[in-house]
mmCIF file of C-alpha atoms and ligand atoms in Angstrom:
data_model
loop_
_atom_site.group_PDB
_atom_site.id
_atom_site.type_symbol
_atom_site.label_atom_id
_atom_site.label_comp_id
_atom_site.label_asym_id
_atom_site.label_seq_id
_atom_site.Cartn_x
_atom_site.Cartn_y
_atom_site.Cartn_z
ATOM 1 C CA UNK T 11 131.109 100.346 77.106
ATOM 2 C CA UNK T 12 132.901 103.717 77.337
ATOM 3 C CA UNK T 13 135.888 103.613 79.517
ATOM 4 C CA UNK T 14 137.520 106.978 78.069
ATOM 5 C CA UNK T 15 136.064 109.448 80.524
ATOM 6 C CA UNK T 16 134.036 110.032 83.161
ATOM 7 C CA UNK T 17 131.555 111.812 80.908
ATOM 8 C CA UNK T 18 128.901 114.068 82.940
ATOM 9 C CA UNK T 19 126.021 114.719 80.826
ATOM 10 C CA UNK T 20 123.738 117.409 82.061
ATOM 11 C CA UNK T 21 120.734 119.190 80.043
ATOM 12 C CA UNK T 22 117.962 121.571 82.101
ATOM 13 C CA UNK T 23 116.634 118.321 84.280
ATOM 14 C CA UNK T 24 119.020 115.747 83.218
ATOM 15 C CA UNK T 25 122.311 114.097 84.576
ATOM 16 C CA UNK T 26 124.241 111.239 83.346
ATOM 17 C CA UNK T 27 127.308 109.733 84.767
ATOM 18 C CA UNK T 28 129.767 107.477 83.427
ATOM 19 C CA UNK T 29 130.884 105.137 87.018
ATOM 20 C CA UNK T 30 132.369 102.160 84.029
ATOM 21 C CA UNK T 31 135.807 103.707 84.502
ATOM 22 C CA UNK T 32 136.104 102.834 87.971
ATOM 23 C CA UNK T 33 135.698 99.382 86.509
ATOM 24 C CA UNK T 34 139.141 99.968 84.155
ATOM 25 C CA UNK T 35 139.441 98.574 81.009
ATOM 26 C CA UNK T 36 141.659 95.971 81.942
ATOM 27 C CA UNK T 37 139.299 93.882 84.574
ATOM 28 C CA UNK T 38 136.761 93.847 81.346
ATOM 29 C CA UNK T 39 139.569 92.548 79.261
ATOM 30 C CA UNK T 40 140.855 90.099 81.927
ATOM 31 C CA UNK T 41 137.082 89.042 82.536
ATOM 32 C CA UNK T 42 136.173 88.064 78.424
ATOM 33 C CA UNK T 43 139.529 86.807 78.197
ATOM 34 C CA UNK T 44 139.072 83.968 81.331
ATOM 35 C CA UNK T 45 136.172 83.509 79.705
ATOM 36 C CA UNK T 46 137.029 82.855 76.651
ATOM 37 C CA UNK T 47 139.738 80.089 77.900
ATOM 38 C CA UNK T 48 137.400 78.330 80.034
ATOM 39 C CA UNK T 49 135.535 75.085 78.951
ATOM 40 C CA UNK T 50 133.629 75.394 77.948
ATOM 41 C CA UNK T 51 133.721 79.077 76.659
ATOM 42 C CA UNK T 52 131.529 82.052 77.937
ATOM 43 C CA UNK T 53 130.877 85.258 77.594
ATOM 44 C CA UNK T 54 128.800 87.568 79.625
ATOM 45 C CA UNK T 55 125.460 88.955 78.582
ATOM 46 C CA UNK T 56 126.273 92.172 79.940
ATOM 47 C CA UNK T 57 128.260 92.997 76.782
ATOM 48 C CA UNK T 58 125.594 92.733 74.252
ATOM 49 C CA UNK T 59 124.680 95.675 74.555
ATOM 50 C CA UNK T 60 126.684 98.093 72.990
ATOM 51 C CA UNK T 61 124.672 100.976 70.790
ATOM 52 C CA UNK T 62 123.599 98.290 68.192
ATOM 53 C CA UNK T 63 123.104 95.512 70.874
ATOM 54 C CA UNK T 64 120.815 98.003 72.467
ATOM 55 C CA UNK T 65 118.876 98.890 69.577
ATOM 56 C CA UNK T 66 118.715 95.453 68.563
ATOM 57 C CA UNK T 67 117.021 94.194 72.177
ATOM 58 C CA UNK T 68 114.130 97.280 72.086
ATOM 59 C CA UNK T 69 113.422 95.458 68.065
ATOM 60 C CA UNK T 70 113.226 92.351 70.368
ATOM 61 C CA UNK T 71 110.776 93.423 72.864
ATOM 62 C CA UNK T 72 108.285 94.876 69.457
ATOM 63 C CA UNK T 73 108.846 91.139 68.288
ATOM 64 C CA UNK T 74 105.181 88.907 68.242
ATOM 65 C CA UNK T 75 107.159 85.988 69.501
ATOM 66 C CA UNK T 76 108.701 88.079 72.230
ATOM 67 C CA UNK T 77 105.633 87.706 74.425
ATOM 68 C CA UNK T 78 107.468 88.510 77.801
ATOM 69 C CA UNK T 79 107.541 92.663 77.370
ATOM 70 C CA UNK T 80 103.854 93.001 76.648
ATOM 71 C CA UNK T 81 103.250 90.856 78.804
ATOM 72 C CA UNK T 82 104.997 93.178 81.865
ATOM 73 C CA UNK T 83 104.120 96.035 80.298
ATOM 74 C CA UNK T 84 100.200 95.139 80.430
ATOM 75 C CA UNK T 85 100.672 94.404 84.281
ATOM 76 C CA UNK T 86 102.628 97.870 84.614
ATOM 77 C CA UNK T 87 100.010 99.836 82.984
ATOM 78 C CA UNK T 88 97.779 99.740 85.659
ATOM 79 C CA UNK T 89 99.841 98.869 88.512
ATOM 80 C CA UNK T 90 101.244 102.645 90.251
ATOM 81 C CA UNK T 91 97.651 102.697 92.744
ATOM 82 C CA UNK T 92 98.526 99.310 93.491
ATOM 83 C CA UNK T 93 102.005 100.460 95.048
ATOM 84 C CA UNK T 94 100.017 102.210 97.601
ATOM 85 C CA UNK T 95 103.656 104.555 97.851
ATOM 86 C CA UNK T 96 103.051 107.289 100.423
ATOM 87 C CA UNK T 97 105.421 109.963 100.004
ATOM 88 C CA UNK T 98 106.279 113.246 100.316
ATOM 89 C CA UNK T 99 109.414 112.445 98.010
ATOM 90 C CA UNK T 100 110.363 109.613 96.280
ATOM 91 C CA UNK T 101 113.846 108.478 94.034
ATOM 92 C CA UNK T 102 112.418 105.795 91.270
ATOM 93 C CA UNK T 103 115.557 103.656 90.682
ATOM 94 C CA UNK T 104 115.258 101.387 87.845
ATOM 95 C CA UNK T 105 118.401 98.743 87.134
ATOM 96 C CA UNK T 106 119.423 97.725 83.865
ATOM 97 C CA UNK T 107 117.323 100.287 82.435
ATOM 98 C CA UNK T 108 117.292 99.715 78.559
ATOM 99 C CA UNK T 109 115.371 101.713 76.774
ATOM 100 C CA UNK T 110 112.698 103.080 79.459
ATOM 101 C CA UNK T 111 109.723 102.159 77.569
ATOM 102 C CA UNK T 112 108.415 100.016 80.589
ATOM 103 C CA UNK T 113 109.233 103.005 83.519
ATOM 104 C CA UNK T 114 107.600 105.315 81.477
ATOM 105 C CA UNK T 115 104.116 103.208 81.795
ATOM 106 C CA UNK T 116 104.410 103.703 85.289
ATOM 107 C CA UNK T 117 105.187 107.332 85.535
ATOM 108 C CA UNK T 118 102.075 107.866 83.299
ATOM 109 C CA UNK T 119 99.975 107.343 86.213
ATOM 110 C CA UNK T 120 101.546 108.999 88.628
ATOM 111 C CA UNK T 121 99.141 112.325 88.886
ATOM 112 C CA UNK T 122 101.374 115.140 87.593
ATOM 113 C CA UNK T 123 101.571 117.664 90.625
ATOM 114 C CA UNK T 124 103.849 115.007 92.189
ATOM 115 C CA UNK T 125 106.180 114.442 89.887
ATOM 116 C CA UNK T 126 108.405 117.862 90.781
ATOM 117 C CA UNK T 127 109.199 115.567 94.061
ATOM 118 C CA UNK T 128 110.286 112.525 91.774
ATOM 119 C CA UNK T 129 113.759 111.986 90.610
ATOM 120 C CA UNK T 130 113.974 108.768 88.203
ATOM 121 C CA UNK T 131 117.385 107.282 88.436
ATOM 122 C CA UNK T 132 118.459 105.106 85.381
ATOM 123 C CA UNK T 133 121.151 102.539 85.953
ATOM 124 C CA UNK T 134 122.313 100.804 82.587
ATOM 125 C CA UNK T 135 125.530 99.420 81.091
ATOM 126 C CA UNK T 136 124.781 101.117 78.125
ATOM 127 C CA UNK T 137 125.271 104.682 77.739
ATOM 128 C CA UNK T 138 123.612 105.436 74.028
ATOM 129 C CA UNK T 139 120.497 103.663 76.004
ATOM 130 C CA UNK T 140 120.518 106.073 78.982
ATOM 131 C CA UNK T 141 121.102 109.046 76.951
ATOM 132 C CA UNK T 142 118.149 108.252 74.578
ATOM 133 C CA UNK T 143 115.826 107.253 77.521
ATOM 134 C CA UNK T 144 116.194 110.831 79.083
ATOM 135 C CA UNK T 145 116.003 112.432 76.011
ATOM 136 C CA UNK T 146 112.834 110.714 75.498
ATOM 137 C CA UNK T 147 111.497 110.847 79.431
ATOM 138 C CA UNK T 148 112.073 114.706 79.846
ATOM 139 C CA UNK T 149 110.361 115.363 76.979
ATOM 140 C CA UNK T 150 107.623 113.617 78.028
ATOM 141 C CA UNK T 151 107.745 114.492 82.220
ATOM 142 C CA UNK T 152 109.526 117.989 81.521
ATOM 143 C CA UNK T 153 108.927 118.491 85.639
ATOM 144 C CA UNK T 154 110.733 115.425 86.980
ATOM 145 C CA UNK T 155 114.558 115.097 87.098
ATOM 146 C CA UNK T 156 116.551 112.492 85.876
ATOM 147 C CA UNK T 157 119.757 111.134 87.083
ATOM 148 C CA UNK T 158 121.527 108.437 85.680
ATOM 149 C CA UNK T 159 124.637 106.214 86.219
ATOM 150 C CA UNK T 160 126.215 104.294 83.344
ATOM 151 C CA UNK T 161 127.494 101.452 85.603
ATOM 152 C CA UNK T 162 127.758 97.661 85.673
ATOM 153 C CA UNK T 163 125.027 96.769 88.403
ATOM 154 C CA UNK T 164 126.927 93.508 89.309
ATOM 155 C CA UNK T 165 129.790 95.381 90.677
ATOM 156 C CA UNK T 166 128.820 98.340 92.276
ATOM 157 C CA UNK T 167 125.461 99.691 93.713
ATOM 158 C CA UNK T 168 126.805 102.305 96.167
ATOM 159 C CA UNK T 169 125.955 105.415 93.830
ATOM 160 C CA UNK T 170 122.481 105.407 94.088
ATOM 161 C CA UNK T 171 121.557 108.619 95.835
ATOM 162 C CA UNK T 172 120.004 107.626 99.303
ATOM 163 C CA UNK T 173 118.559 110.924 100.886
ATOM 164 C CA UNK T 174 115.173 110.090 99.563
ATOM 165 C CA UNK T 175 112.714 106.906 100.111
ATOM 166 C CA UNK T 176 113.481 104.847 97.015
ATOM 167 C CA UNK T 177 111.324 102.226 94.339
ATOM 168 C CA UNK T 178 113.642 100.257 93.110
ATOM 169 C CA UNK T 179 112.734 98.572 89.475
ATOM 170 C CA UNK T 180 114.874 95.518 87.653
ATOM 171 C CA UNK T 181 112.269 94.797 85.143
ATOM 172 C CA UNK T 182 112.775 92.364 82.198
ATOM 173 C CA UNK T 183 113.510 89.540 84.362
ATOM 174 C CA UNK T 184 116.965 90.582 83.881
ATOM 175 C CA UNK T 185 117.907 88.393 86.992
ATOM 176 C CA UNK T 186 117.202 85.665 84.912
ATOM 177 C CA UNK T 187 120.112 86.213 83.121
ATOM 178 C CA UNK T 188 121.928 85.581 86.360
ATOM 179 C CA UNK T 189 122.904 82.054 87.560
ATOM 180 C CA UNK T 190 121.717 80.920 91.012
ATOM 181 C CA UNK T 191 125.296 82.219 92.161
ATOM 182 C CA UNK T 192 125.072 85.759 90.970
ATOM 183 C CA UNK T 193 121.111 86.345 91.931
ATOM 184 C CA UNK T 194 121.773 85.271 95.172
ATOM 185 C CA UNK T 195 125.269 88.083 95.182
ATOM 186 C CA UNK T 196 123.092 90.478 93.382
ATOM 187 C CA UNK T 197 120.217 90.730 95.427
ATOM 188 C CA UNK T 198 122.223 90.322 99.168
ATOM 189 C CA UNK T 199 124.061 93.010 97.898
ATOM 190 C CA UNK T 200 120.969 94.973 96.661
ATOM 191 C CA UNK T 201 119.421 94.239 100.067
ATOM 192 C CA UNK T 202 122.516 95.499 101.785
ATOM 193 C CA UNK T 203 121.903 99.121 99.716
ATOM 194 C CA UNK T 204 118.319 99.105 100.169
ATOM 195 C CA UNK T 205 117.037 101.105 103.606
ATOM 196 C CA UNK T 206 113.775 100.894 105.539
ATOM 197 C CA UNK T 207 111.146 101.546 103.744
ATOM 198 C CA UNK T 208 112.372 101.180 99.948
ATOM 199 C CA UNK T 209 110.381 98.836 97.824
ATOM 200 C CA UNK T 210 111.636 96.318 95.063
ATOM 201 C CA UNK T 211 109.676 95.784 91.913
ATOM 202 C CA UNK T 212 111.240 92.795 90.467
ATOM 203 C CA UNK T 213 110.206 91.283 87.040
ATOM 204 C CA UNK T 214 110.176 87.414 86.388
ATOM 205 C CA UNK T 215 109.218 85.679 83.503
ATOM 206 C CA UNK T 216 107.796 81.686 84.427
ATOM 207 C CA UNK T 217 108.123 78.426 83.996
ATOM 208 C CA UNK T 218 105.649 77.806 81.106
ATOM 209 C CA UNK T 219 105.095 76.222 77.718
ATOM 210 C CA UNK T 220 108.541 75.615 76.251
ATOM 211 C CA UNK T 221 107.521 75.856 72.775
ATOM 212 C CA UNK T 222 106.208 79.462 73.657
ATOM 213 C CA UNK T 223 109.664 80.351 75.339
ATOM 214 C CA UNK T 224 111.722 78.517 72.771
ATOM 215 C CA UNK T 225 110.432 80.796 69.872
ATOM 216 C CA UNK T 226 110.684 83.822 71.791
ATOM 217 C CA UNK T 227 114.390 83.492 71.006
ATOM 218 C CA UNK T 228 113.946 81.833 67.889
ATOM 219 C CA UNK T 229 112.428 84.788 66.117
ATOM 220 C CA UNK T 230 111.528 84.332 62.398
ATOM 221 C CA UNK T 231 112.850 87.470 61.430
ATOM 222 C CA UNK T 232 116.039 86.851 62.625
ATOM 223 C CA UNK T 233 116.696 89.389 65.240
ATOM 224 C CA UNK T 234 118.088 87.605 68.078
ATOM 225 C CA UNK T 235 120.102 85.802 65.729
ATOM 226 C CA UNK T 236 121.950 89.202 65.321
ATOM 227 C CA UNK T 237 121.870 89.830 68.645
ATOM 228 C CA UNK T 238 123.640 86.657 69.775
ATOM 229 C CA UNK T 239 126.188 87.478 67.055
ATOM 230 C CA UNK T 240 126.485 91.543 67.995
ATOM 231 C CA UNK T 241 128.511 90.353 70.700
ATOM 232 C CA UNK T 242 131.498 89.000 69.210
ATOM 233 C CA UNK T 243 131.570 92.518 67.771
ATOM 234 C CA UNK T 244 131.630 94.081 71.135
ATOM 235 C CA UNK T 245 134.042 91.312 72.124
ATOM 236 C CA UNK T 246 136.754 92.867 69.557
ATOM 237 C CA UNK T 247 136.276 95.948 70.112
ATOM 238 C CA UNK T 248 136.841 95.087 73.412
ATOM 239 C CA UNK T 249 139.671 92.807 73.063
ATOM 240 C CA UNK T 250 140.926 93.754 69.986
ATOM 241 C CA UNK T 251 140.075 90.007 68.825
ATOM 242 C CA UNK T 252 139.218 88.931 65.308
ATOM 243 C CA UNK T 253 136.034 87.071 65.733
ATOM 244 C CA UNK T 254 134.347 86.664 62.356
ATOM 245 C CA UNK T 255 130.086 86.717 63.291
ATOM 246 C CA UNK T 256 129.567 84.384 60.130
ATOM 247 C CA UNK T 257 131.355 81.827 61.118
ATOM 248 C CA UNK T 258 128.935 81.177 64.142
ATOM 249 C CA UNK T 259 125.361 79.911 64.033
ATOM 250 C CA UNK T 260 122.301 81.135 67.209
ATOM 251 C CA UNK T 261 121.735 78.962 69.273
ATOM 252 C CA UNK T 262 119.217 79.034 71.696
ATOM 253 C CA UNK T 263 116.965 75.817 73.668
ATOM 254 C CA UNK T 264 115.486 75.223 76.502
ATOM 255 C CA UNK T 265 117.259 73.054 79.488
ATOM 256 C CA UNK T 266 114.214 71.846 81.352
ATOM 257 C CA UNK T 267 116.406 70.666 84.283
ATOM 258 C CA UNK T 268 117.432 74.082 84.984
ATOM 259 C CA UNK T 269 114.641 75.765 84.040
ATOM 260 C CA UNK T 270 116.411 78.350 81.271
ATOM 261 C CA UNK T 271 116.812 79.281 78.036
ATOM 262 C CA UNK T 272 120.291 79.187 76.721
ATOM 263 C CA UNK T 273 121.799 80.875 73.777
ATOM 264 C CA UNK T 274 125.257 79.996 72.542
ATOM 265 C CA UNK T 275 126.876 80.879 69.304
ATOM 266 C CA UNK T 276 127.941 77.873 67.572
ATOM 267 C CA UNK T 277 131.478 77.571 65.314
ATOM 268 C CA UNK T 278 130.776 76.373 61.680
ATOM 269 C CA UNK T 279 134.068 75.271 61.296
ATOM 270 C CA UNK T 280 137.662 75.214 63.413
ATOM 271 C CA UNK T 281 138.689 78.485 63.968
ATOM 272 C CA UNK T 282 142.018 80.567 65.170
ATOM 273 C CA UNK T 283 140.984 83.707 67.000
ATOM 274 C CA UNK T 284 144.017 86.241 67.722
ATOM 275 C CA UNK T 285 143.451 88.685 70.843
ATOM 276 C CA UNK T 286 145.241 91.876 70.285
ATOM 277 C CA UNK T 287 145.107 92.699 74.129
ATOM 278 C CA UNK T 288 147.083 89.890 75.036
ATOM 279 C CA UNK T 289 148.824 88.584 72.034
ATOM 280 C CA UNK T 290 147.335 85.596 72.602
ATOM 281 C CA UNK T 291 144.900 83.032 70.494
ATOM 282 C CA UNK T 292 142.295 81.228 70.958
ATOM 283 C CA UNK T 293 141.228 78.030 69.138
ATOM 284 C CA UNK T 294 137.878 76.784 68.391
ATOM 285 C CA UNK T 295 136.623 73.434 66.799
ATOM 286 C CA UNK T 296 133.864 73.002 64.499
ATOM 287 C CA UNK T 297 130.447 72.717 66.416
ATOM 288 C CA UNK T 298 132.009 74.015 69.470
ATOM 289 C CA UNK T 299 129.960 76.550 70.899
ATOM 290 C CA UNK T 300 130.535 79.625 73.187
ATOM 291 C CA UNK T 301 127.296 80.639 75.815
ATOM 292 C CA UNK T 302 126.347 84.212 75.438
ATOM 293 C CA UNK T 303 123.180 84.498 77.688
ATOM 294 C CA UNK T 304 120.906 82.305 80.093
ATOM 295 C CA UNK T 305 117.428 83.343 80.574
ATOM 296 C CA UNK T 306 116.140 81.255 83.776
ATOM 297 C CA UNK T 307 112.161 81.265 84.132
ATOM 298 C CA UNK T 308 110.705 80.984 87.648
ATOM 299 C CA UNK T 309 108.364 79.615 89.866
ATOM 300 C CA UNK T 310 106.293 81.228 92.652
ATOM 301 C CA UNK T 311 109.265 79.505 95.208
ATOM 302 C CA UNK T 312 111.575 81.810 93.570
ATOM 303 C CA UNK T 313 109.707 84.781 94.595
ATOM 304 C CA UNK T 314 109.850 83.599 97.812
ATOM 305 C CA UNK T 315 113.680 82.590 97.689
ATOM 306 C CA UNK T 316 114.462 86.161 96.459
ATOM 307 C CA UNK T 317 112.825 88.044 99.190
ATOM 308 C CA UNK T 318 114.846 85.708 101.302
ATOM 309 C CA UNK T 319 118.356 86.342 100.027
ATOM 310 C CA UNK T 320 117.888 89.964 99.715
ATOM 311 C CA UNK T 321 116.468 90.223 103.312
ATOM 312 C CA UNK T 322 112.910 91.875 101.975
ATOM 313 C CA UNK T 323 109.522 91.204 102.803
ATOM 314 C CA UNK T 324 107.185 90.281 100.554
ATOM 315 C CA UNK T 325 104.125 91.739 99.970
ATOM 316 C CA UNK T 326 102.346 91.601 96.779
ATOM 317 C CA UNK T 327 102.897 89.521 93.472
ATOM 318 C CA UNK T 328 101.006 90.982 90.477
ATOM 319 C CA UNK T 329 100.608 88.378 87.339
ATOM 320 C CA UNK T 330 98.971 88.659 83.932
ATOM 321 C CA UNK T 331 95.613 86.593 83.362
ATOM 322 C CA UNK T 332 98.149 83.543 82.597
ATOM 323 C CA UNK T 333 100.524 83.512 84.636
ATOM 324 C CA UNK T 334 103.303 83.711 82.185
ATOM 325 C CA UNK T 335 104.736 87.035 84.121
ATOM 326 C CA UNK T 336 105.137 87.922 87.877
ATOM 327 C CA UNK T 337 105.962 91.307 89.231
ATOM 328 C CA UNK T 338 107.098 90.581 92.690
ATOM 329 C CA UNK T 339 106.699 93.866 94.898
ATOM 330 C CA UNK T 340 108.449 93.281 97.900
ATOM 331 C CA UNK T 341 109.538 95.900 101.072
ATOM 332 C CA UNK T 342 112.705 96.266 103.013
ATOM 333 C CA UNK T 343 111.696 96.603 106.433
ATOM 334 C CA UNK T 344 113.332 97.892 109.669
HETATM 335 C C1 SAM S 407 117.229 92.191 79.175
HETATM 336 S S1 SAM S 407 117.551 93.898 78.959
HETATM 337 C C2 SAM S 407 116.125 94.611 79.787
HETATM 338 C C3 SAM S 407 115.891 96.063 79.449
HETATM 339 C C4 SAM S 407 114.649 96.671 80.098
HETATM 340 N N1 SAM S 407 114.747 96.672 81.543
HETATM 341 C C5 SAM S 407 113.419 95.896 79.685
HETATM 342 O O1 SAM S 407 112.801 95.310 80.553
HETATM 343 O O2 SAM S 407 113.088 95.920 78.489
HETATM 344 C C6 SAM S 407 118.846 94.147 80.112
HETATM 345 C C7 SAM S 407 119.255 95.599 80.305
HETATM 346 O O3 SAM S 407 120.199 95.636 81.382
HETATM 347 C C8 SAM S 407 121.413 96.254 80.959
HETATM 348 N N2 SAM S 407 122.479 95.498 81.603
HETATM 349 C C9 SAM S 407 122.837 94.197 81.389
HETATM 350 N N3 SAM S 407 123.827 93.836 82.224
HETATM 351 C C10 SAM S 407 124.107 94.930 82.973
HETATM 352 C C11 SAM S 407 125.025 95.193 84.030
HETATM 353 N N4 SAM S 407 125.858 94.230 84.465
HETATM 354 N N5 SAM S 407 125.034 96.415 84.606
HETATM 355 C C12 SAM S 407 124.185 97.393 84.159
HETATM 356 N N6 SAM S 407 123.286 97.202 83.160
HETATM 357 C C13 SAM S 407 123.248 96.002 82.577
HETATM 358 C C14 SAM S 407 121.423 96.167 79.440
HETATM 359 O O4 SAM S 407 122.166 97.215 78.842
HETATM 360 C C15 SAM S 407 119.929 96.224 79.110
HETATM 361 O O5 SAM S 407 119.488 97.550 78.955
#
């Protein structure tokens, strides 16, 4: 996360702004510290994903056992007639944007004289992952402009550019890294932004076989092991703690009564953690474990629920031959 400036990165076609100093450094600080003192201890998902965590999710989503992202991405390939958009202009604003390999599936098939009226609007965390995405995107689409916001979704949505009609994409089930709590925050408040006539494209992986989801973030190779683990990096940078990653084991399972996958990172022996910000420590006992992400699977009554809480209509849901992956389209209406 780069709090230093308020960075505007502009090339021919492409803007970036940094919005994560509005945030200030010391709400991130004061947010991984509470954390971090709670029991049991927590720390968001949202900071993975620094420049390695980043690079480290897109070798993720290549994975075999990752089946969720070809699974989406098979739906998306043939999905943009399915929108049935009518526009004369249109703003595609994708949340929690990552690496843009999914986005760029869809903008394949949009037929090329329209994309001069298209601006795609990248929202991520991450700032190495928006800057490669456009890099990548207006090479590829040299006639549609990009605008992104490096900006923590959760807290503020109010950038996004309204003077067009707007598709809104948060692919990845990504809200299933929310709990109930949050998704329900999250999507009033992304109701509250949307206006008439903007769509939602949501992605949600289901409920399903749990020894299919369990080894989706078991990997063999190891990879979301050192993703789990990248975070305790970000966390001293961040913090100026002294977490040591090999002191901590991956941990992730399924809890069927909630319908989620949990990863922790478990302590292989008691521990004394200094934080620099604070002067503080924090103490840790063997097998104690701190939870880094959940990832909750769904059910066709989520769909449902969601439209609810964000005050949308639904009105298609497109799923792979199995069922393992929904794309809920839904509409705000007036
Ligand atoms: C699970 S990955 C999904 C990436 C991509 N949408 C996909 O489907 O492959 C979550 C993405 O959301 C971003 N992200 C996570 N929490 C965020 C937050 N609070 N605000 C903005 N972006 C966030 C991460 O940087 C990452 O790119």
């Amino acid at each position: 996360m780069n709090f230093s400036d308020e960075t505007i990165v502009v090339q021919n076609k492409v803007e970036i702004v940094n919005c994560l100093p509005e945030i200030g450094k010391q709400a991130v600080v004061n947010e991984i510290i509470a954390g971090l003192k709670d029991s049991p201890k927590h720390i968001s998902p949202k900071y993975f994903y620094d420049e390695t965590g980043s690079r480290l999710f897109e070798e993720i989503t290549k994975l075999d056992e990752y089946y969720p992202t070809r699974t989406e991405k098979a739906i998306l390939s043939s999905l943009w007639d399915k929108l049935a958009l009518e526009f004369d202009a249109l703003n595609i604003v994708e949340l929690g944007s990552g690496d843009a390999s999914k986005i760029r599936l869809l903008i394949e098939q949009i037929p090329k004289y329209l994309l001069p009226q298209i601006t795609y609007i990248p929202i991520d965390i991450s700032i190495d992952a928006l800057e490669w995405a456009a890099q990548e995107l207006t090479l590829e689409f040299p006639e549609m402009d990009i605008q992104g916001f490096a900006a923590d979704f959760l807290f503020d949505l109010s950038m996004i550019p309204k003077e067009k009609k707007r598709l809104f994409c948060f692919l990845g089930s990504t809200i299933g890294n929310f709990n109930p709590d949050e998704a329900r925050r999250f999507l009033q408040m992304l109701g509250q932004e949307m206006q008439s006539g903007d769509f939602l494209l949501l992605g949600m992986d289901m409920v399903k076989n749990v020894d299919l989801i369990e080894k989706a973030y078991n990997d063999a190779q190891g990879v979301t092991d050192q993703f789990n683990k990248n975070i305790l990096h970000v966390v001293n940078r961040l913090v100026g703690a002294d977490f040591r990653h090999e002191y901590f084991d991956h941990l992730a399972f399924y809890n069927r009564n909630k319908n989620r996958i949990e990863m922790h990172l478990r302590a292989r022996k008691e521990m004394v953690v200094h934080l620099k910000a604070t002067g503080e420590t924090i103490r840790l006992n063997s097998g104690e474990t701190i939870h880094t992400e959940n990832s909750h699977k769904f059910t066709p009554n989520d769909i449902a629920k969601f439209g609810q809480w964000a005050g949308l209509q639904t009105k298609a849901v497109f799923n792979d031959r199995k069922g393992y992956f929904s794309l809920a389209y839904y509409e705000k209406g007036n």
